[in-house]
PDB file of C-alpha atoms in Angstrom:
ATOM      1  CA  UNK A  10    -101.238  50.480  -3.437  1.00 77.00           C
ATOM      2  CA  UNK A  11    -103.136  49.661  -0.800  1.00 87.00           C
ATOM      3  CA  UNK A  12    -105.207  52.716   0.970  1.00 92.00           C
ATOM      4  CA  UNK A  13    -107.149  53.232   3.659  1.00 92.00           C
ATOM      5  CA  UNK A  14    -110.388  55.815   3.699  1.00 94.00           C
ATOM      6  CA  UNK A  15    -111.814  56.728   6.681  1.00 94.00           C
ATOM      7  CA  UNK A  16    -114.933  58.553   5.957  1.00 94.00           C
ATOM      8  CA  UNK A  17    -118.294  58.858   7.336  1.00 93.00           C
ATOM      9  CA  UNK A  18    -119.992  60.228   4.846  1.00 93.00           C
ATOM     10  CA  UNK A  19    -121.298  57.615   3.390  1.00 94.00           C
ATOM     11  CA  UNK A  20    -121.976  59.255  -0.165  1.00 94.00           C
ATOM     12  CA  UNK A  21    -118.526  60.912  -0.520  1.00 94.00           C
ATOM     13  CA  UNK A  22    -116.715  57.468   0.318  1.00 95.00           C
ATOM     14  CA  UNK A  23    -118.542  55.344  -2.088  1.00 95.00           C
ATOM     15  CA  UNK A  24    -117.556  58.235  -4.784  1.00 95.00           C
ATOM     16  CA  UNK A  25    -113.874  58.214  -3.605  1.00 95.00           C
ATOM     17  CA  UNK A  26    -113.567  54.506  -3.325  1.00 94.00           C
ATOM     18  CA  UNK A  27    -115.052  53.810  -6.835  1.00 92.00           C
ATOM     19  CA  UNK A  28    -112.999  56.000  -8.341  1.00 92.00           C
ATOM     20  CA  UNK A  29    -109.955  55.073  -6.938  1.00 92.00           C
ATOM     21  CA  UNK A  30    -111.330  51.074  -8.052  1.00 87.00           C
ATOM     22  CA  UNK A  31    -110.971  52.587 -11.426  1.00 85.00           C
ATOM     23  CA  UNK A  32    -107.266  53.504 -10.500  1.00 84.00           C
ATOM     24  CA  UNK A  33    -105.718  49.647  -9.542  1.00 81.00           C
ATOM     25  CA  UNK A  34    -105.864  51.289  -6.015  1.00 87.00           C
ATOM     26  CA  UNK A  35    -107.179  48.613  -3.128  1.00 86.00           C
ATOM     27  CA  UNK A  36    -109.315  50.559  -0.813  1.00 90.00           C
ATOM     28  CA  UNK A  37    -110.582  49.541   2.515  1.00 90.00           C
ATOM     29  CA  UNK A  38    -113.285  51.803   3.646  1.00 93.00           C
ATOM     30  CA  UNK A  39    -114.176  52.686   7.214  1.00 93.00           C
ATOM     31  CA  UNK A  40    -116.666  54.883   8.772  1.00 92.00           C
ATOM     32  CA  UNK A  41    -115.954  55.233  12.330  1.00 90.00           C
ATOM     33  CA  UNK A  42    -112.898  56.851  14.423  1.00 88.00           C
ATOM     34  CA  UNK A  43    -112.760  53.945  16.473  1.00 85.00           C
ATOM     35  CA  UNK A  44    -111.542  51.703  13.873  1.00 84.00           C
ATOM     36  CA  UNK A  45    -109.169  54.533  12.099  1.00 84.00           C
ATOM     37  CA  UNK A  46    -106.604  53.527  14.805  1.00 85.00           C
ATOM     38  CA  UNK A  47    -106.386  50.110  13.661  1.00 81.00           C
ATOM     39  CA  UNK A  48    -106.067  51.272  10.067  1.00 78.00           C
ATOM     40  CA  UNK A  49    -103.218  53.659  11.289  1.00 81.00           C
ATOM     41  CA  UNK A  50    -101.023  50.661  12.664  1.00 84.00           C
ATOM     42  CA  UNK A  51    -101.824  48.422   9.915  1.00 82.00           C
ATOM     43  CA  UNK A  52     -98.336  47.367   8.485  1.00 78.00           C
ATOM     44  CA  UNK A  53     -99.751  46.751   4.845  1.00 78.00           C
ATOM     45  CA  UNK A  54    -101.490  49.867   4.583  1.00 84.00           C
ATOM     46  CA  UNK A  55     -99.446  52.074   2.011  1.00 86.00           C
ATOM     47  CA  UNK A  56    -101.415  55.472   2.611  1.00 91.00           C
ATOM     48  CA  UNK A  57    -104.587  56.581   4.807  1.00 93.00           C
ATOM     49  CA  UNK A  58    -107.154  59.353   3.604  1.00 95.00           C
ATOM     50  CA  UNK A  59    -108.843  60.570   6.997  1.00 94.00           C
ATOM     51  CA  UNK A  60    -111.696  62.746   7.398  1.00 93.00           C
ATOM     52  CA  UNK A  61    -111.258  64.456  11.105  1.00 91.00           C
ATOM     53  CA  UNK A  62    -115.239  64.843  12.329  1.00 88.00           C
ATOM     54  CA  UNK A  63    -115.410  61.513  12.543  1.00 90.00           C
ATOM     55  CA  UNK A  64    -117.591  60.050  14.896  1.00 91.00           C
ATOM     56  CA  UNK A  65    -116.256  58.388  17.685  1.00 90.00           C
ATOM     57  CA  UNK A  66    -112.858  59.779  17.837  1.00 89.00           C
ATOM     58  CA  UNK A  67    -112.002  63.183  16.118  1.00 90.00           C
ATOM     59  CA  UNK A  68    -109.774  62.684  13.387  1.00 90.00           C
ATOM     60  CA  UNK A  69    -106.874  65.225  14.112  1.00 91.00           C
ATOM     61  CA  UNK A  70    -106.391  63.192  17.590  1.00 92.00           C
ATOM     62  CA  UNK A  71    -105.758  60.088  16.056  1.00 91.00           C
ATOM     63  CA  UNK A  72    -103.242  61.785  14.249  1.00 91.00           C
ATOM     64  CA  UNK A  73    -101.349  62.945  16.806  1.00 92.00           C
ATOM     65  CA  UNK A  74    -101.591  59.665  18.898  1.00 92.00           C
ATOM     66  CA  UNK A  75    -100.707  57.943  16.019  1.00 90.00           C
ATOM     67  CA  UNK A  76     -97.566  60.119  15.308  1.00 91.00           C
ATOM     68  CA  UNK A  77     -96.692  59.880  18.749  1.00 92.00           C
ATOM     69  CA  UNK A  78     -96.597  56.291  18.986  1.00 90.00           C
ATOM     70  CA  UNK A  79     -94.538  56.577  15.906  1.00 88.00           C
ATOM     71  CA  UNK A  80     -96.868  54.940  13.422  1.00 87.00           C
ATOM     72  CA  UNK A  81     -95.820  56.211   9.959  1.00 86.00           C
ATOM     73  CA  UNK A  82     -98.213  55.449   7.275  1.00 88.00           C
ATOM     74  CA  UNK A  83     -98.505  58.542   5.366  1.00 90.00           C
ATOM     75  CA  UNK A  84    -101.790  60.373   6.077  1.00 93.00           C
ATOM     76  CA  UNK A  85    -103.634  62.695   3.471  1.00 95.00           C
ATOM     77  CA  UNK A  86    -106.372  64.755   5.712  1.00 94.00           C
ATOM     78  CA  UNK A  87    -110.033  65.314   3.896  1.00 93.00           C
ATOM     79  CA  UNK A  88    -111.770  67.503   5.826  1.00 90.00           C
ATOM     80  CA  UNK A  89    -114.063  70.438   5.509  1.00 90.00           C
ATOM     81  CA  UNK A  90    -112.311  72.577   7.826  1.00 86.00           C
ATOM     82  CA  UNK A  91    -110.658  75.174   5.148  1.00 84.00           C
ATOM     83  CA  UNK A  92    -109.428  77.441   7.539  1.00 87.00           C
ATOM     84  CA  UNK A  93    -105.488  78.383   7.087  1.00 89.00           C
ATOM     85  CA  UNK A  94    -105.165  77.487  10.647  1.00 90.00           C
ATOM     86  CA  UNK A  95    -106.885  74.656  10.849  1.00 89.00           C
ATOM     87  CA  UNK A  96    -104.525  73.357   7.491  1.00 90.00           C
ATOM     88  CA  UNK A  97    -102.009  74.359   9.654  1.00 92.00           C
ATOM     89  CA  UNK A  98    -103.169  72.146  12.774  1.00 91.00           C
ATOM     90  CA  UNK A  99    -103.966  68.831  10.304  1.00 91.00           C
ATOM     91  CA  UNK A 100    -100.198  69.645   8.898  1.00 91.00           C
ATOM     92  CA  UNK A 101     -98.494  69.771  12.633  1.00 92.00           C
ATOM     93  CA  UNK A 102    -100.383  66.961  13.720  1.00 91.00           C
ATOM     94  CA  UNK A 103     -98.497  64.872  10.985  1.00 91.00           C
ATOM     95  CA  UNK A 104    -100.303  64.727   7.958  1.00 92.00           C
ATOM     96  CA  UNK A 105     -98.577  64.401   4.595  1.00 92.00           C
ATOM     97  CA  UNK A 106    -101.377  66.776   3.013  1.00 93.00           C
ATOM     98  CA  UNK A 107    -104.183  68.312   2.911  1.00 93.00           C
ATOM     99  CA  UNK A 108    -107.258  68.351   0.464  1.00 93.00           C
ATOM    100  CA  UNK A 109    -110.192  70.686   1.810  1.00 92.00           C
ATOM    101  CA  UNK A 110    -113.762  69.376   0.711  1.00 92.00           C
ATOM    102  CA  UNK A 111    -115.210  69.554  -1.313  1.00 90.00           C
ATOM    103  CA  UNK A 112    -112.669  68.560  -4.106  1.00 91.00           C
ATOM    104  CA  UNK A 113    -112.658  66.626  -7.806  1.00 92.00           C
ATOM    105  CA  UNK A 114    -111.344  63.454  -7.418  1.00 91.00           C
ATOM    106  CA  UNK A 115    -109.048  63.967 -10.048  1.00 91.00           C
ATOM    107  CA  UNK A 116    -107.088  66.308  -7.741  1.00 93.00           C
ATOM    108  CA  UNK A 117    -107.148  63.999  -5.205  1.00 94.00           C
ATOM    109  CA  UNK A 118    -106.089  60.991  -7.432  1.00 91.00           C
ATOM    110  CA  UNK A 119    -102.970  63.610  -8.397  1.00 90.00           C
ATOM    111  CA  UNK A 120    -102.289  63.930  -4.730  1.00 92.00           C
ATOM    112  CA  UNK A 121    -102.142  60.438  -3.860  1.00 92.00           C
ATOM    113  CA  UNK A 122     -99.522  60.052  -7.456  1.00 87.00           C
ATOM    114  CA  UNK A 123     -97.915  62.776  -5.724  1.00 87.00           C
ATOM    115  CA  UNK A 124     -97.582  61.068  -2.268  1.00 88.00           C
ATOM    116  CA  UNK A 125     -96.491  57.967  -4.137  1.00 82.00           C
ATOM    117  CA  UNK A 126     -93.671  59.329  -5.998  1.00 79.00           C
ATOM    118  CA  UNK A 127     -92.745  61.037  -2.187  1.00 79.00           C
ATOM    119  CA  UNK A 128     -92.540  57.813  -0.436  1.00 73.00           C
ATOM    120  CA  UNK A 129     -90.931  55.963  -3.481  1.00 69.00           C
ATOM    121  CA  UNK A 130     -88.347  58.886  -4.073  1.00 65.00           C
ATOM    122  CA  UNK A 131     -89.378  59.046  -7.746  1.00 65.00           C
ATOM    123  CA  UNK A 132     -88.745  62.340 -10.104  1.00 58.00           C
ATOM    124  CA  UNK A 133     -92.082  61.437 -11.638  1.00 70.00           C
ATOM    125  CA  UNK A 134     -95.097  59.147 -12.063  1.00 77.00           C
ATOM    126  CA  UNK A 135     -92.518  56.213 -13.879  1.00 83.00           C
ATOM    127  CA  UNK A 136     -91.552  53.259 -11.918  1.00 86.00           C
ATOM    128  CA  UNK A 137     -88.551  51.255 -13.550  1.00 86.00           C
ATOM    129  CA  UNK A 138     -86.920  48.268 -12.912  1.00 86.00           C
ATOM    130  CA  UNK A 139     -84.304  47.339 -16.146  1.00 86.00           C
ATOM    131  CA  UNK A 140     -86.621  46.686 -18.954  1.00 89.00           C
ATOM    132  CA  UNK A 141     -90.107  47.223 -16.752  1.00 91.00           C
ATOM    133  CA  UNK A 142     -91.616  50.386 -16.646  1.00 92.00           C
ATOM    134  CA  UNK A 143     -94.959  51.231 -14.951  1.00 91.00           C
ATOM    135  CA  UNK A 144     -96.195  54.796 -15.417  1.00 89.00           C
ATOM    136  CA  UNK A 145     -98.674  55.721 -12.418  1.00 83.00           C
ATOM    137  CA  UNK A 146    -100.527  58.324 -14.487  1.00 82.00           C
ATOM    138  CA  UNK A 147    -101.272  56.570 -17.685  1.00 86.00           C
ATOM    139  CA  UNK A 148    -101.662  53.307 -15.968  1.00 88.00           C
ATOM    140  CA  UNK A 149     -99.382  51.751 -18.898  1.00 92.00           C
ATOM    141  CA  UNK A 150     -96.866  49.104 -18.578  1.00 94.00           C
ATOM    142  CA  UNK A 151     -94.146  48.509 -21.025  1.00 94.00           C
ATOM    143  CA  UNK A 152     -91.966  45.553 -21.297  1.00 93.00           C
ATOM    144  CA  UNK A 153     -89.106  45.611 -23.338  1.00 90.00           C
ATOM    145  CA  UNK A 154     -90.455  48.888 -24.745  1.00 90.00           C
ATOM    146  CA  UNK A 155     -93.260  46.980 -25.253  1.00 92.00           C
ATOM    147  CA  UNK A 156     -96.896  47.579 -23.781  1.00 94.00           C
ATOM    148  CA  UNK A 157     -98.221  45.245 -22.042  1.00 94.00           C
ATOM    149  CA  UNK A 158    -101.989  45.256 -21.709  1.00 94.00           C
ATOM    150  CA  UNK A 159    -103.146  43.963 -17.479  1.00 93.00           C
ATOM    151  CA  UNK A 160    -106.120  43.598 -15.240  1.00 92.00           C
ATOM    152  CA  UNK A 161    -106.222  46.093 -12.762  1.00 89.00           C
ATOM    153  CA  UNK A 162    -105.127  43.512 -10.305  1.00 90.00           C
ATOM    154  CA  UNK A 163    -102.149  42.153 -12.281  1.00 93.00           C
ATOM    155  CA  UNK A 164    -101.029  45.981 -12.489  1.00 92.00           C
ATOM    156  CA  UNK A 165    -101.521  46.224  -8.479  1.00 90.00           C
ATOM    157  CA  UNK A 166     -99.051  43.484  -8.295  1.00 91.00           C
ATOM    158  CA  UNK A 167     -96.800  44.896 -10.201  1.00 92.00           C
ATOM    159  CA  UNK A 168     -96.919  47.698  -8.598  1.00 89.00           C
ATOM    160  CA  UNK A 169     -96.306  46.428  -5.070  1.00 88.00           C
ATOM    161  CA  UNK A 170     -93.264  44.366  -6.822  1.00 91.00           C
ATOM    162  CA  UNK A 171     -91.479  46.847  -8.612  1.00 89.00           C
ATOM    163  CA  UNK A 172     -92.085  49.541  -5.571  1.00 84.00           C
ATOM    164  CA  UNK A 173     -89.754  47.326  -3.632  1.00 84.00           C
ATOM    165  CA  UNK A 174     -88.021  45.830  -6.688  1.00 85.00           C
ATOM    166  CA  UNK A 175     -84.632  43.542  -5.157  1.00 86.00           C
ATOM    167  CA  UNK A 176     -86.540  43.362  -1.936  1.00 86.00           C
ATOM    168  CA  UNK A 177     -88.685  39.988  -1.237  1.00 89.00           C
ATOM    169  CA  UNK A 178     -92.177  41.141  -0.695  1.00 89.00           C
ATOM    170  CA  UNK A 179     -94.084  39.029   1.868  1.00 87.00           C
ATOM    171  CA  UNK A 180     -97.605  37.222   0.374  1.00 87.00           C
ATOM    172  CA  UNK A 181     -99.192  39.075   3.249  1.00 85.00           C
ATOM    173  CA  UNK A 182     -98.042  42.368   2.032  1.00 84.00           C
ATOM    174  CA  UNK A 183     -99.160  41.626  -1.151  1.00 87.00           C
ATOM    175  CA  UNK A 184    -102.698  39.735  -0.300  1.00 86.00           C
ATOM    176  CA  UNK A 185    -103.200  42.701   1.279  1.00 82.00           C
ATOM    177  CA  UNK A 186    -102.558  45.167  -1.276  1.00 81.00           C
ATOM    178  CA  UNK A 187    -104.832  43.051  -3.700  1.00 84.00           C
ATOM    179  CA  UNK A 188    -107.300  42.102  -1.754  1.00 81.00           C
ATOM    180  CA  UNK A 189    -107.248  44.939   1.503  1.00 77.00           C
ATOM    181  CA  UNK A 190    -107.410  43.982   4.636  1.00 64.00           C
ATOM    182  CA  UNK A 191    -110.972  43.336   5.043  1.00 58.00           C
ATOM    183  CA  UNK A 192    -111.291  40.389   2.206  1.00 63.00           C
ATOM    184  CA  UNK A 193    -111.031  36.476   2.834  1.00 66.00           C
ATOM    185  CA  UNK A 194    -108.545  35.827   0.372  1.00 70.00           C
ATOM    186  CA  UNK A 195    -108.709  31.934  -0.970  1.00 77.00           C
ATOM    187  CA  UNK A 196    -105.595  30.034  -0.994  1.00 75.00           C
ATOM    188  CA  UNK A 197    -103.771  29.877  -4.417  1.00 84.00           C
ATOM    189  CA  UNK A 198    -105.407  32.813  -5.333  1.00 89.00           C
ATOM    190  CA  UNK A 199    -101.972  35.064  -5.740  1.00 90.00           C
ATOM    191  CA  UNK A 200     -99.981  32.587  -7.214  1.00 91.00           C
ATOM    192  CA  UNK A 201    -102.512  32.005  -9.923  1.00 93.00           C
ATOM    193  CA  UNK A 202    -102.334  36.200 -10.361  1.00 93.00           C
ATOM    194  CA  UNK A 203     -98.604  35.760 -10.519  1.00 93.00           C
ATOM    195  CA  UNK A 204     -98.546  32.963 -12.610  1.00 94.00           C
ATOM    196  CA  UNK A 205    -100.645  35.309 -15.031  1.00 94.00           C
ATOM    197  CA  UNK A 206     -98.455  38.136 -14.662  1.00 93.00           C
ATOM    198  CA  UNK A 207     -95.770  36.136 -15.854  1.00 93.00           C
ATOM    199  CA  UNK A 208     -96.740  34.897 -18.959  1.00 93.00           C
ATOM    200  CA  UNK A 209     -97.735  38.187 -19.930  1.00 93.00           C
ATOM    201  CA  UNK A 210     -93.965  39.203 -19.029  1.00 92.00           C
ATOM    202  CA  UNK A 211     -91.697  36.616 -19.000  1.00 87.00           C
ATOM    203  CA  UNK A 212     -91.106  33.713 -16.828  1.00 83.00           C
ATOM    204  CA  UNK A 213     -87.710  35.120 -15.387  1.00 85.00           C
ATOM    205  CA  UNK A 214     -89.376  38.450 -14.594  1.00 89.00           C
ATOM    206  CA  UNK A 215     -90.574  37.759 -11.103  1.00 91.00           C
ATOM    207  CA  UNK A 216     -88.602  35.358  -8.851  1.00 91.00           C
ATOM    208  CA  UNK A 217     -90.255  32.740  -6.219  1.00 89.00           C
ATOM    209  CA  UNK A 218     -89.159  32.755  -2.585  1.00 86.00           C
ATOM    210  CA  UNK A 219     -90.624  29.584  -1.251  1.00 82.00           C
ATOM    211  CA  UNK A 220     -92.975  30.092   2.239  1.00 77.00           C
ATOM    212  CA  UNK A 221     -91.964  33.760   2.260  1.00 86.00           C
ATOM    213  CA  UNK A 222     -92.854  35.841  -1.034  1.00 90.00           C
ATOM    214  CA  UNK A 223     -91.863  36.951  -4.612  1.00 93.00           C
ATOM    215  CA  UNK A 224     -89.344  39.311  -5.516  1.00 91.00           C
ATOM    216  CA  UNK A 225     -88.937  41.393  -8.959  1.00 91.00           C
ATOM    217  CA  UNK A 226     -84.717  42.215  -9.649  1.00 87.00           C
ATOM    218  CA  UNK A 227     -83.831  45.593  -9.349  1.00 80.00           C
ATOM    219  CA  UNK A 228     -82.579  44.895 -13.213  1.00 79.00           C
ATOM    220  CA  UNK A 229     -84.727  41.784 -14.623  1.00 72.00           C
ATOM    221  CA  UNK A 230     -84.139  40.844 -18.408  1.00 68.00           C
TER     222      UNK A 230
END
């Protein structure tokens, strides 16, 4: 998963971005409301955390504008404003939820599992596809009822696969949920990841679609 963080504190962001490294989560920090907007419309970004007294911009505007010009990246507000109404406000506005500061980051890490298993429609923190199962919590993989021991960036991959498992997944989409958007990303670099992933699963497991992308079955064996 690829997420955004835009927070100006500059403390609280390295925190949050660490420990989300320590997840398999891609982070691409920014520290100004100017520059939130473009993370907003980014097409590769899979969630945003935004802090609203940002400076620049506030972040509860950019919200709104955002929602209005029908940009739909799902948005988890952290803010300091603990008011009810001004939960109520971030919630209107469009946000997906709300985490008042300050918080542990292992509630936040729950609430971004939770938004996940929202926007993939899963029951709980298990992704399957036939014999591949990838457990969000636990960070496990099994194969065959098998567990299969990654890097954090072969179990990004395989995340962004089997979220969109029968679907072709554009390199882009995937550079980008590797790398983030802010990375110079060399060329060869993903299929040698793939390449990787595969051995550790099988060869069949994850199918090549020449100039466009890979593709995991919705029922590989």
């Amino acid at each position: 998963m690829h997420i955004i963080l835009v927070e100006d504190d500059l403390q609280l962001g390295a925190a949050i971005q660490r420990a989300l490294d320590r997840l398999s989560y891609t982070v691409t920090w920014l520290t100004h409301g100017l520059s939130a907007m473009t993370a907003l419309e980014d097409p590769n970004a899979d969630l945003v955390l935004l802090d609203l007294g940002l400076p620049g911009r506030d972040g509860l505007d950019l919200l709104r504008e955002a929602r209005q010009r029908d940009i739909r990246t799902p948005v988890l507000i952290l803010t300091a404003r603990d008011a009810v109404q001004a939960r109520v406000h971030g919630l209107d506005a469009g946000a997906d939820d709300y985490l008042t500061k300050p918080f542990h980051l292992d509630e936040l890490a729950a609430r971004i599992r939770s938004l996940t298993r929202r926007i993939q429609g899963l029951a709980g923190n298990r992704i399957k596809a036939g014999v591949l199962c990838l457990d969000l919590g636990t960070l496990e993989v099994t194969f065959r009822d098998q567990k299969v021991d990654l890097t954090r960036r072969e179990f990004t991959l395989l995340q962004a696969l089997m979220e969109r498992a029968g679907r072709v997944v554009r390199r882009e989409t995937l550079e980008s949920s590797l790398y983030g958007s802010d990375k110079v990303v060399s060329d060869g670099a993903l299929d040698v990841l793939v390449h990787s992933l595969r051995r550790k699963l099988s060869f069949d497991t994850i199918q090549n679609v020449r100039a466009f992308g890979y593709m995991i079955p919705r029922d590989p064996r």
